[in-house]
PDB file of C-alpha atoms in Angstrom:
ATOM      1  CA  UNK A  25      24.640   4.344 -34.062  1.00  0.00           C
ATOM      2  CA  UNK A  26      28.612   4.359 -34.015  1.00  0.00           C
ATOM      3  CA  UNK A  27      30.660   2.012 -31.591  1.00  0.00           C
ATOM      4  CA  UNK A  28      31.809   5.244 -29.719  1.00  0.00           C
ATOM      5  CA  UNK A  29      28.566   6.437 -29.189  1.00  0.00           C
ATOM      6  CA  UNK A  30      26.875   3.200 -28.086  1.00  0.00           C
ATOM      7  CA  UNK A  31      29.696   2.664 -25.641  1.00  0.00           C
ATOM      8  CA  UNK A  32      29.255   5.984 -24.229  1.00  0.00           C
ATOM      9  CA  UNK A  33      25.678   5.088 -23.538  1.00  0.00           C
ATOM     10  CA  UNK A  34      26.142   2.070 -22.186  1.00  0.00           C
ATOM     11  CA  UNK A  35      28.745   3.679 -19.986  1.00  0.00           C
ATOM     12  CA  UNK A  36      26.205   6.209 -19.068  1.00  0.00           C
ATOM     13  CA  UNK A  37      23.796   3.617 -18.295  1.00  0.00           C
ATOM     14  CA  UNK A  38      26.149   1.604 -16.125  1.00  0.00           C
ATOM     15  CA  UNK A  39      27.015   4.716 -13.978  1.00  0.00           C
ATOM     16  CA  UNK A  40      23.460   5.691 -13.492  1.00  0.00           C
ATOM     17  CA  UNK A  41      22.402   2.078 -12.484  1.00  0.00           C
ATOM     18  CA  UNK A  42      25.424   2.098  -9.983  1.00  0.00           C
ATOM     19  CA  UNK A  43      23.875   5.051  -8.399  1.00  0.00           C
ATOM     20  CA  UNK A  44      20.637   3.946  -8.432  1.00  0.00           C
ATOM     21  CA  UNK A  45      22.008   1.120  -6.282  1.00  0.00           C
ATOM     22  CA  UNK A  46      24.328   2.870  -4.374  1.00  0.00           C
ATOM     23  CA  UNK A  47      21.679   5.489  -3.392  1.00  0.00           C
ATOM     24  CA  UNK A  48      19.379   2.693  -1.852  1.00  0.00           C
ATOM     25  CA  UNK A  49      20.453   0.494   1.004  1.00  0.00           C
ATOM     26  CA  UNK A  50      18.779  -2.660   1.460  1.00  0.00           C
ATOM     27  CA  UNK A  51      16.377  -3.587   4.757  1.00  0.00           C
ATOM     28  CA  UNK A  52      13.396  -6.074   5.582  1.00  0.00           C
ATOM     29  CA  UNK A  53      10.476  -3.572   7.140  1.00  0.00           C
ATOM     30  CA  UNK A  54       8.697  -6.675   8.647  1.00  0.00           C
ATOM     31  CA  UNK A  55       8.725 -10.092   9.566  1.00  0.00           C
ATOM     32  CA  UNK A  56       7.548 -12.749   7.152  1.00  0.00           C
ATOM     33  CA  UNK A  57       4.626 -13.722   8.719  1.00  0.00           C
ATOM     34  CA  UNK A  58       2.516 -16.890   7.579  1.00  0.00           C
ATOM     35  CA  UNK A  59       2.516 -16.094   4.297  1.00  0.00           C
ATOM     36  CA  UNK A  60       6.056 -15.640   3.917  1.00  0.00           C
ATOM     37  CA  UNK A  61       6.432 -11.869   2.779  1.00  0.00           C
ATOM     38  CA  UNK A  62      10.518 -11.742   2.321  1.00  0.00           C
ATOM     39  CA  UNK A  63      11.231  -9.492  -0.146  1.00  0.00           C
ATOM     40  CA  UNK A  64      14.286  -7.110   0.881  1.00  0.00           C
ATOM     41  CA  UNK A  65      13.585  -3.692   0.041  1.00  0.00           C
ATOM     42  CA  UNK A  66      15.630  -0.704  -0.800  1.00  0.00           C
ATOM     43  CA  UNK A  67      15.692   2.812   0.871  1.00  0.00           C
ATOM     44  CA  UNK A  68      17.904   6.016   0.338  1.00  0.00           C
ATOM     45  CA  UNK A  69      19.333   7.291   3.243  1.00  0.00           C
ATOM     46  CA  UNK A  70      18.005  10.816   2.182  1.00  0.00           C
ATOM     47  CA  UNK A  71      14.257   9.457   2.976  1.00  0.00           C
ATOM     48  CA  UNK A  72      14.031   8.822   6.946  1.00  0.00           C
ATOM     49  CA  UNK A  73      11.104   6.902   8.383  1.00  0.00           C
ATOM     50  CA  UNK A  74      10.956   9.640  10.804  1.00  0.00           C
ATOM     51  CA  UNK A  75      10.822  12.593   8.232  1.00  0.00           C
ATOM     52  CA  UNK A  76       8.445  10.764   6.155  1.00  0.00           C
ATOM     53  CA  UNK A  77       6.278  10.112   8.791  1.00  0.00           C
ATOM     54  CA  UNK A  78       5.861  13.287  10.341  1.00  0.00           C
ATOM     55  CA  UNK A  79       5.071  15.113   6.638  1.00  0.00           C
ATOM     56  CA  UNK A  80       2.134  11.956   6.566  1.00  0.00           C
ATOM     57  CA  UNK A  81       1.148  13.799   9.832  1.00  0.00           C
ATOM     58  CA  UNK A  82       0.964  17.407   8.948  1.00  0.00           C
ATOM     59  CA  UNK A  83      -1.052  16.769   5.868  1.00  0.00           C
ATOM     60  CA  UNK A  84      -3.161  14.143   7.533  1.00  0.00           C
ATOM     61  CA  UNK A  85      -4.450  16.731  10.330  1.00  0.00           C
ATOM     62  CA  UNK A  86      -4.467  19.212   7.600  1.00  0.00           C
ATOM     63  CA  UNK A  87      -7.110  17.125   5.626  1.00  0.00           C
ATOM     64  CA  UNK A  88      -8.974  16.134   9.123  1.00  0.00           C
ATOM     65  CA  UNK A  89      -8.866  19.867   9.409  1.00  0.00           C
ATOM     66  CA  UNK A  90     -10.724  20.662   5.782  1.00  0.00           C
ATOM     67  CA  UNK A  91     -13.142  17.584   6.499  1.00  0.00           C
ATOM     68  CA  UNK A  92     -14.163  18.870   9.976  1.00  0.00           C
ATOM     69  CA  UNK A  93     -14.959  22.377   8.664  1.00  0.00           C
ATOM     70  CA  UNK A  94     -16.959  20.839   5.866  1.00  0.00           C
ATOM     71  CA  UNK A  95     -18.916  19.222   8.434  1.00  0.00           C
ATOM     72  CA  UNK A  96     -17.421  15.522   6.955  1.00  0.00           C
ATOM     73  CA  UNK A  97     -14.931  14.141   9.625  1.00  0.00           C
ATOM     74  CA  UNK A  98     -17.043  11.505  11.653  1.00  0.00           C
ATOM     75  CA  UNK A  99     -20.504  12.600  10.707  1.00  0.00           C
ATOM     76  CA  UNK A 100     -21.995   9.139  10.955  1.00  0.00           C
ATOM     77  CA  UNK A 101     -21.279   7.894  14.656  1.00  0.00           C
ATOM     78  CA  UNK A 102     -22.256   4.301  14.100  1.00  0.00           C
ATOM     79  CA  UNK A 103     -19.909   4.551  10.855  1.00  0.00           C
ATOM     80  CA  UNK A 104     -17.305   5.675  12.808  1.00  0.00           C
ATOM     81  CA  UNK A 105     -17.479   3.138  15.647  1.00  0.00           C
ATOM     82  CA  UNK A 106     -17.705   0.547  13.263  1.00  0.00           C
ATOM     83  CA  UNK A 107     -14.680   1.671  11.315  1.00  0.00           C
ATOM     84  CA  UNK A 108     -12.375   2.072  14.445  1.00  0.00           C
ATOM     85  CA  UNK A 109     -13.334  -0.926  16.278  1.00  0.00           C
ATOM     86  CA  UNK A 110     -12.779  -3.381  13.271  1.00  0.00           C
ATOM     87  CA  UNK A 111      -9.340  -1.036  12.783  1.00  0.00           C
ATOM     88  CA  UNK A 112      -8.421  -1.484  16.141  1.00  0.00           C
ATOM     89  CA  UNK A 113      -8.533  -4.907  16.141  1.00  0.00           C
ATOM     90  CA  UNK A 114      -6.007  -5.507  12.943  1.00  0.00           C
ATOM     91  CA  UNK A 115      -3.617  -2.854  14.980  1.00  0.00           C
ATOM     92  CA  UNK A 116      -3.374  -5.083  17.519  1.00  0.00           C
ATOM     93  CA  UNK A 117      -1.735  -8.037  15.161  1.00  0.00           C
ATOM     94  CA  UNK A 118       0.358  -5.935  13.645  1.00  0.00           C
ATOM     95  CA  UNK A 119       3.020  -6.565  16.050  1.00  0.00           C
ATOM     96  CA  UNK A 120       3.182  -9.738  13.869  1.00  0.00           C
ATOM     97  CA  UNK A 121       5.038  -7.966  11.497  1.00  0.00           C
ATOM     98  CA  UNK A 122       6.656  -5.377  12.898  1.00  0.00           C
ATOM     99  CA  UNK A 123       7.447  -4.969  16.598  1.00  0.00           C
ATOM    100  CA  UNK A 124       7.771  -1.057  16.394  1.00  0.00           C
ATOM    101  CA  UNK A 125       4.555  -0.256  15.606  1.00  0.00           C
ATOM    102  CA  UNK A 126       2.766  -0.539  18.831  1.00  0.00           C
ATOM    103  CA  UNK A 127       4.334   2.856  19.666  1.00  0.00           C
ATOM    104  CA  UNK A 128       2.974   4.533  15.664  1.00  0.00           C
ATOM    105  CA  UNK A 129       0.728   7.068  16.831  1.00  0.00           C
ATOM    106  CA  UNK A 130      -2.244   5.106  15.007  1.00  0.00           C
ATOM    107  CA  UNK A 131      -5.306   7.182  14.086  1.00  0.00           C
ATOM    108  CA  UNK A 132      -8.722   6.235  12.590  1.00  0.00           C
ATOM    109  CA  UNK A 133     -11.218   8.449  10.963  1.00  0.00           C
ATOM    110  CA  UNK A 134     -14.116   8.490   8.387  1.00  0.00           C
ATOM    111  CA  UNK A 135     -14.334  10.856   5.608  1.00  0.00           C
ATOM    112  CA  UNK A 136     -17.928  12.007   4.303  1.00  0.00           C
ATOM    113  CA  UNK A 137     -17.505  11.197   0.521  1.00  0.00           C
ATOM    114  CA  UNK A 138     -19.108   9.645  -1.826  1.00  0.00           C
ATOM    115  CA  UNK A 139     -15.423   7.985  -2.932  1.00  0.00           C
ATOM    116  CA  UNK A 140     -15.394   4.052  -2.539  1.00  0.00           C
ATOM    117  CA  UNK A 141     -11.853   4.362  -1.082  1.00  0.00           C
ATOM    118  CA  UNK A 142      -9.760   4.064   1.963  1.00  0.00           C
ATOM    119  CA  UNK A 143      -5.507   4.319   2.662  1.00  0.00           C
ATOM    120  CA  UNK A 144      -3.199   4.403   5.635  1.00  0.00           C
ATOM    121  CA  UNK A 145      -0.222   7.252   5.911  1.00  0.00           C
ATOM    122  CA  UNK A 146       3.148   6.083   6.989  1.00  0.00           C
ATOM    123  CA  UNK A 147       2.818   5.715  11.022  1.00  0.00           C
ATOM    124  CA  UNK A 148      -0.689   4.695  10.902  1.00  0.00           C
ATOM    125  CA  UNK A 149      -3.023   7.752   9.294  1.00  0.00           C
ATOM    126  CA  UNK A 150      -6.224   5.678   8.103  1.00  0.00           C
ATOM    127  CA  UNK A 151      -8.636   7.084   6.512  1.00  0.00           C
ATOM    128  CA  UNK A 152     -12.002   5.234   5.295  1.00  0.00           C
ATOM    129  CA  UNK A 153     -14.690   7.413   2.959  1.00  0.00           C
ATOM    130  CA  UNK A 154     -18.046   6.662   3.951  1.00  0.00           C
ATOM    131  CA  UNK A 155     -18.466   6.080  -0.181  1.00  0.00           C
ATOM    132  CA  UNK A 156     -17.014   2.569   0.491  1.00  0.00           C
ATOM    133  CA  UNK A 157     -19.374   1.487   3.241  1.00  0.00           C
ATOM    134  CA  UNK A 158     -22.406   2.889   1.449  1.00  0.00           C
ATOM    135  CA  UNK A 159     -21.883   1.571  -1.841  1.00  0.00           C
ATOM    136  CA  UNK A 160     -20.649  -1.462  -1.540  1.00  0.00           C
ATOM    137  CA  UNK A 161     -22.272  -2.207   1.555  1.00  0.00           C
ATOM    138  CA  UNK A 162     -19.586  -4.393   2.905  1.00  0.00           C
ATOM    139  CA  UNK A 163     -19.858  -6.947   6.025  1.00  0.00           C
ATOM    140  CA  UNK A 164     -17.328  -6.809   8.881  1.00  0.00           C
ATOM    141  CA  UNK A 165     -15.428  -9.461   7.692  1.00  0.00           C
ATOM    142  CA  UNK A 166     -14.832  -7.247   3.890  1.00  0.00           C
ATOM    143  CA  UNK A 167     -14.495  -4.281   5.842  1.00  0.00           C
ATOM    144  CA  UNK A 168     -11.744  -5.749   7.675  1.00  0.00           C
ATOM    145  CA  UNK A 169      -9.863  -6.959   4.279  1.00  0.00           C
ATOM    146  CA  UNK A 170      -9.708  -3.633   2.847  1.00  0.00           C
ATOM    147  CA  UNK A 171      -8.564  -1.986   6.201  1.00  0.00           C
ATOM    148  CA  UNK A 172      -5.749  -4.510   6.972  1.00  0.00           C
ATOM    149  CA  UNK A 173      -4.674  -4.296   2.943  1.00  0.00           C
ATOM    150  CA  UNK A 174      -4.034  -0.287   3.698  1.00  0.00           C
ATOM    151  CA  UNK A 175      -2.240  -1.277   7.233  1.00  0.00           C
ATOM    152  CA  UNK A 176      -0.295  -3.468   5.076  1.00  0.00           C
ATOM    153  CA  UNK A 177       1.365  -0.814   2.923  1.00  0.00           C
ATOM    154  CA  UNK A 178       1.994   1.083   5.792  1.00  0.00           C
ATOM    155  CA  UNK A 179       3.432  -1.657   7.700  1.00  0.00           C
ATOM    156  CA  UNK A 180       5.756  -2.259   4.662  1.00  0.00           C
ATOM    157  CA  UNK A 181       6.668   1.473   4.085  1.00  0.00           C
ATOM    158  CA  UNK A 182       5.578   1.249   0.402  1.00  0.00           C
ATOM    159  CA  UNK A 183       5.329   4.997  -0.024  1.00  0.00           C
ATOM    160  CA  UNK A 184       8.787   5.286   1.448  1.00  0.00           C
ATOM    161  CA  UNK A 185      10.241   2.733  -1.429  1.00  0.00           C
ATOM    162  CA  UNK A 186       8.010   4.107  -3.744  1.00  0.00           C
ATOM    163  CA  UNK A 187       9.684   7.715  -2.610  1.00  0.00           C
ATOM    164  CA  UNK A 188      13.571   6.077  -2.516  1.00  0.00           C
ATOM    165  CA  UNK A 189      13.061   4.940  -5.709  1.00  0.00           C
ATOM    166  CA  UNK A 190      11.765   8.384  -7.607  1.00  0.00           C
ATOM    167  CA  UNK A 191      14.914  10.260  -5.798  1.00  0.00           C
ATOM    168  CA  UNK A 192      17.068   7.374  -7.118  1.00  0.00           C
ATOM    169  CA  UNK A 193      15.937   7.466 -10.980  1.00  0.00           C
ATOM    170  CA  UNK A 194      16.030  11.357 -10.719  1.00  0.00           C
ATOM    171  CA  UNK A 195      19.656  10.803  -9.378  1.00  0.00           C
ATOM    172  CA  UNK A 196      20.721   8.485 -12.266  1.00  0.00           C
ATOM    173  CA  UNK A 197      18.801  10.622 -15.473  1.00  0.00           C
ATOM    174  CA  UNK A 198      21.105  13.624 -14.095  1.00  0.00           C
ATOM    175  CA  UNK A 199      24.340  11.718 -14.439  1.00  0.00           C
ATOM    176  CA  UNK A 200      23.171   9.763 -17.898  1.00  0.00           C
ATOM    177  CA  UNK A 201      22.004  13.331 -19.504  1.00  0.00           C
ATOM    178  CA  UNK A 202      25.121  15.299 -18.263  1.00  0.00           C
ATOM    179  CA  UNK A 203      27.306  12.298 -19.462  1.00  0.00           C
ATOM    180  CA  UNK A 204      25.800  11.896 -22.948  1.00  0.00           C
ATOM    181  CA  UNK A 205      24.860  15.370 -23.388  1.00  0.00           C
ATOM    182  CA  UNK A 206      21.514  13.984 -25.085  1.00  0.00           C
ATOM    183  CA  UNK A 207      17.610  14.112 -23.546  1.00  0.00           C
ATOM    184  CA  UNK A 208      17.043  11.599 -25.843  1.00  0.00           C
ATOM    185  CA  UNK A 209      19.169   9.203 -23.689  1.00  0.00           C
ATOM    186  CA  UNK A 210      17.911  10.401 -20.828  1.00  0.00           C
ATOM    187  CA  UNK A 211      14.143   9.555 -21.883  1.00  0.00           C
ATOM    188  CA  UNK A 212      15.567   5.842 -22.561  1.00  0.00           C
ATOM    189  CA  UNK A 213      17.311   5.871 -19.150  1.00  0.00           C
ATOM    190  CA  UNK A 214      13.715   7.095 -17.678  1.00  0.00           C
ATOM    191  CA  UNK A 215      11.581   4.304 -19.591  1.00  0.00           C
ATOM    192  CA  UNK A 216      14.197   1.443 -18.656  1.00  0.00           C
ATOM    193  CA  UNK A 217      14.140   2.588 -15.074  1.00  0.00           C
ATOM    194  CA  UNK A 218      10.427   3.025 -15.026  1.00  0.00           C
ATOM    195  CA  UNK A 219      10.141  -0.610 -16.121  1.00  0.00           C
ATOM    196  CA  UNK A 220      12.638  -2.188 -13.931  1.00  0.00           C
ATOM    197  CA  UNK A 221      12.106  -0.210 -10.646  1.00  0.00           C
ATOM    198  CA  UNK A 222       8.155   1.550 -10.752  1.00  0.00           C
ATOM    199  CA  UNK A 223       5.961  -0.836 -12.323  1.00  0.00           C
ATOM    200  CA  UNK A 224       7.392  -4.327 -11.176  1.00  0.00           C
ATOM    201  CA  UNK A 225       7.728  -2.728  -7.493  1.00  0.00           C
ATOM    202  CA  UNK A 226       3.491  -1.364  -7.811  1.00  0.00           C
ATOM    203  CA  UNK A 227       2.470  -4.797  -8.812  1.00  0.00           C
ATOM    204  CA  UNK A 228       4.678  -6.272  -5.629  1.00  0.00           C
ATOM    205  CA  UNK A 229       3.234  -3.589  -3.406  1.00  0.00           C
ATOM    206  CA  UNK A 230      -0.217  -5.059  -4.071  1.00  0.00           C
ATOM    207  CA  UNK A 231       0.585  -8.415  -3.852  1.00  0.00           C
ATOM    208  CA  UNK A 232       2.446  -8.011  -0.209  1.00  0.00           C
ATOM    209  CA  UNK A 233      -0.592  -5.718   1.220  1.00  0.00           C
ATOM    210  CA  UNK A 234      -3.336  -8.392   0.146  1.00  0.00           C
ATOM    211  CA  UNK A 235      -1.087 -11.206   1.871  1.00  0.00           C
ATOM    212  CA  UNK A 236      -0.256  -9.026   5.243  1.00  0.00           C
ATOM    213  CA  UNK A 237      -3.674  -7.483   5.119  1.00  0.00           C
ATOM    214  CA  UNK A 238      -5.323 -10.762   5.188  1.00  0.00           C
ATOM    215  CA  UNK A 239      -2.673 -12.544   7.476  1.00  0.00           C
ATOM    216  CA  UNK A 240      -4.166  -9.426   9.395  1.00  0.00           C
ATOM    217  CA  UNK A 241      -7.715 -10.312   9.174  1.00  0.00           C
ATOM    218  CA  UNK A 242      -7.849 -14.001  10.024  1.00  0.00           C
ATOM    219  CA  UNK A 243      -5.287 -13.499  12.957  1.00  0.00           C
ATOM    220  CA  UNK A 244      -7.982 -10.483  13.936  1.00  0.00           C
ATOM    221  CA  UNK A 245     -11.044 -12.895  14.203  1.00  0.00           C
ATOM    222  CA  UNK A 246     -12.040 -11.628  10.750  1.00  0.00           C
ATOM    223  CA  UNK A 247     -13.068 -14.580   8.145  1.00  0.00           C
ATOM    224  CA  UNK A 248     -10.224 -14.456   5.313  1.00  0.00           C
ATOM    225  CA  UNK A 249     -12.383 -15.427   2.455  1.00  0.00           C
ATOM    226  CA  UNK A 250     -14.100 -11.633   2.923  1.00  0.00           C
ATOM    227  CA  UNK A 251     -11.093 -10.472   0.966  1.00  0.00           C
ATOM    228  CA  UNK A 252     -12.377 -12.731  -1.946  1.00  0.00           C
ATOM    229  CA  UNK A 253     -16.146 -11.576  -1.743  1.00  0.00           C
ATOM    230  CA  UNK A 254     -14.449  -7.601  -1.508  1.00  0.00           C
ATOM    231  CA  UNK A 255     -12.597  -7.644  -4.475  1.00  0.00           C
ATOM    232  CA  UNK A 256     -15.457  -9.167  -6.465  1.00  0.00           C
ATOM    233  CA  UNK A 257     -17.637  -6.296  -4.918  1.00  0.00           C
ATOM    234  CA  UNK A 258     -15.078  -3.843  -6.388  1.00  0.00           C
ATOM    235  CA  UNK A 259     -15.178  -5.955 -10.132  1.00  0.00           C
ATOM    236  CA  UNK A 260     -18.883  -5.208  -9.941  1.00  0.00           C
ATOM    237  CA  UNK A 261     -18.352  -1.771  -9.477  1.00  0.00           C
ATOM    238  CA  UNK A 262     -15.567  -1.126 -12.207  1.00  0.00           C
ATOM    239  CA  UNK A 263     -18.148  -2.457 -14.478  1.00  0.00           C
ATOM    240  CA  UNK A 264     -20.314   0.264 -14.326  1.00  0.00           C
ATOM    241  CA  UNK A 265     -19.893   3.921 -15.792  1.00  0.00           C
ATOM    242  CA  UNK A 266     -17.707   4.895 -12.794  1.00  0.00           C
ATOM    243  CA  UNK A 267     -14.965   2.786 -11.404  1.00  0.00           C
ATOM    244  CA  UNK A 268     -14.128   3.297  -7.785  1.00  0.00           C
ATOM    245  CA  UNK A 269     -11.821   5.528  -6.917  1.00  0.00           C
ATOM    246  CA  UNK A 270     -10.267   2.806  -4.972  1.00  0.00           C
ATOM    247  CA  UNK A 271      -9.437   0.935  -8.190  1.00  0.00           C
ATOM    248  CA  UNK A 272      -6.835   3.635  -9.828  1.00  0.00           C
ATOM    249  CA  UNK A 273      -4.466   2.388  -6.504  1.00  0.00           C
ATOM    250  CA  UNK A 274      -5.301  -0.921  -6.169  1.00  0.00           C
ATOM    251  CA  UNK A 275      -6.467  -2.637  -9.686  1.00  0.00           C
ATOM    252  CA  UNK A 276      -8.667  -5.568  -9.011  1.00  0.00           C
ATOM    253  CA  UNK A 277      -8.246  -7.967 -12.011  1.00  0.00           C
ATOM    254  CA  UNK A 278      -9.119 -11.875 -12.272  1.00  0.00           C
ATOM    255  CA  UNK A 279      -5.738 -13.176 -11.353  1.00  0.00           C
ATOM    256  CA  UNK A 280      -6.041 -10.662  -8.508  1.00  0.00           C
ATOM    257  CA  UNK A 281      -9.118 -12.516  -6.819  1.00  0.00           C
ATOM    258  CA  UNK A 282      -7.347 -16.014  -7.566  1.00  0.00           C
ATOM    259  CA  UNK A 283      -4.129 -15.168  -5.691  1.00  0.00           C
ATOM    260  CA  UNK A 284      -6.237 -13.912  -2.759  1.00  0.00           C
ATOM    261  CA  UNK A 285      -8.593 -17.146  -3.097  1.00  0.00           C
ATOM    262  CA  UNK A 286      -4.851 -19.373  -2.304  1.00  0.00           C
ATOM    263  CA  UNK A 287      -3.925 -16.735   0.530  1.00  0.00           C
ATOM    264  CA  UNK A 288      -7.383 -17.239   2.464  1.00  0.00           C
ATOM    265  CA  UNK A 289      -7.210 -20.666   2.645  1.00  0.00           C
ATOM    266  CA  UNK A 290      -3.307 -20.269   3.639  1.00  0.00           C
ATOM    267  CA  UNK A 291      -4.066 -17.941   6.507  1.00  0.00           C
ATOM    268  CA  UNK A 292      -7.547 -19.859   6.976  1.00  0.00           C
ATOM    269  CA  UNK A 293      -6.192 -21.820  10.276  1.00  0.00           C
ATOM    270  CA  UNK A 294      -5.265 -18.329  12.103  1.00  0.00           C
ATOM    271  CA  UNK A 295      -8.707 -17.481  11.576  1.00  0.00           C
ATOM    272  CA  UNK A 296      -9.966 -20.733  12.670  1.00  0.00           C
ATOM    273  CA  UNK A 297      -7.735 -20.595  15.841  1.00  0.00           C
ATOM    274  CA  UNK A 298      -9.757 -17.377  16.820  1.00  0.00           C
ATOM    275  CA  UNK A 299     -12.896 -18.859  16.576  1.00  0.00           C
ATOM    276  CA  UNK A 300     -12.246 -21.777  18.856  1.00  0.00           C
ATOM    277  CA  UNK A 301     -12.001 -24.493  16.213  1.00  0.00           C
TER     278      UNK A 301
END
């Protein structure tokens, strides 16, 4: 490649990460906590809280909609209870975190489907598929790990980073392709950017949702080594002929179940608090 060319790249490549960072501001969506979640994260202004949060709405009531015409929203009425009381009781701690949240419009249904999987909109839109209780016949305590891990992400605004980040790359490709005049530059620009924003930022996104979700847990009366017995649960699962759904969002490998071993025994002294010890 000649000198002029390369420096035209690299000039490319310096604008487009300039905008990247430029397009983002930096904020801190929670408090730390006990187990010390400070990462500062990065949001365009052209991706509100608000906006976001109200297009999680429309399409949540949309699919509440399509489940209750199926006959699947609620069906099971001990499932349901179960699902919003343990839900109801991680809510309430999540004022650890973030003040603001006491005033989400919080909602809590189950889905009929055979899917081991459960999430949480921005603002507070859980859902929990009846799948996940059925099949891997989880205790309170589980049930409670997997719940506060998706009140996590919402807590954090992960899909609103996740979303900041996309508009940001797409910003930067523009510039780099109209500078260098060559898709093949762009492509590069797309892989480096998908490496240093997209895949380091997923594997954080886990890691900060097990810690809040089981900071969550044990501050909710709910025993923090659950998220441990969960995760194997899922392993157990993967193994066979059809992974959970759950997995493709929230891989489950060894390291994975270490990590949360050290964060249950961290948070293991909230937990104990609640049970009078």
């Amino acid at each position: 490649m000649g000198k002029l060319k390369f420096n035209r790249i690299f000039s490319a490549g310096v604008l487009a990460a300039t905008l990247v960072v430029s397009g983002c501001a930096g904020v801190q969506t929670t408090q730390s906590g006990a187990v010390g979640v400070e990462r500062q994260q990065y949001m365009s202004g052209l991706v509100s809280e608000q906006a976001l949060q109200q297009e999680a709405a429309q399409q949540y009531n949309s699919l509440l909609s399509q489940a209750r015409a199926q006959g699947k929203l609620d069906s099971n009425a001990a499932q349901t209870r179960r699902v919003q009381n343990i839900a109801q009781r991680l809510i309430a701690q999540a004022g650890v975190f973030r003040s603001d949240a006491a005033q989400w419009n919080w909602e809590v249904h189950v889905l009929n489907d055979n899917q081991v999987n459960a999430w949480c909109m921005p603002g507070g839109k859980i859902a929990v598929y009846s799948g996940l209780i059925n099949r891997l016949n989880p205790t309170d305590d589980e049930l409670a790990a997997v719940i506060g891990h998706e009140i996590a992400h919402a807590l954090r605004e992960h899909s609103r980073e996740q979303v900041s980040q996309q508009m940001a790359t797409q910003l930067g490709l523009s510039v780099l392709a109209a500078v260098t005049g060559s898709q093949a530059s762009a492509n590069l620009g797309n892989a480096l950017t998908n490496v240093m924003f997209t895949l380091p930022n997923s594997r954080t996104h886990e890691v900060e949702a097990d810690r809040i979700g089981t900071e969550l847990a044990a501050r909710a009366g709910y025993n923090p080594n659950a998220a441990v017995t969960l995760w194997q649960k899922m392993a157990a699962l993967d193994r066979g002929n059809a992974p959970p759904e759950f997995l493709s969002t929230h891989p489950s490998p060894d390291t994975r179940i270490q990590d949360l071993q050290v964060i249950a025994n961290q948070v293991m002294p909230l937990y104990e608090r609640t049970q009078g010890r």
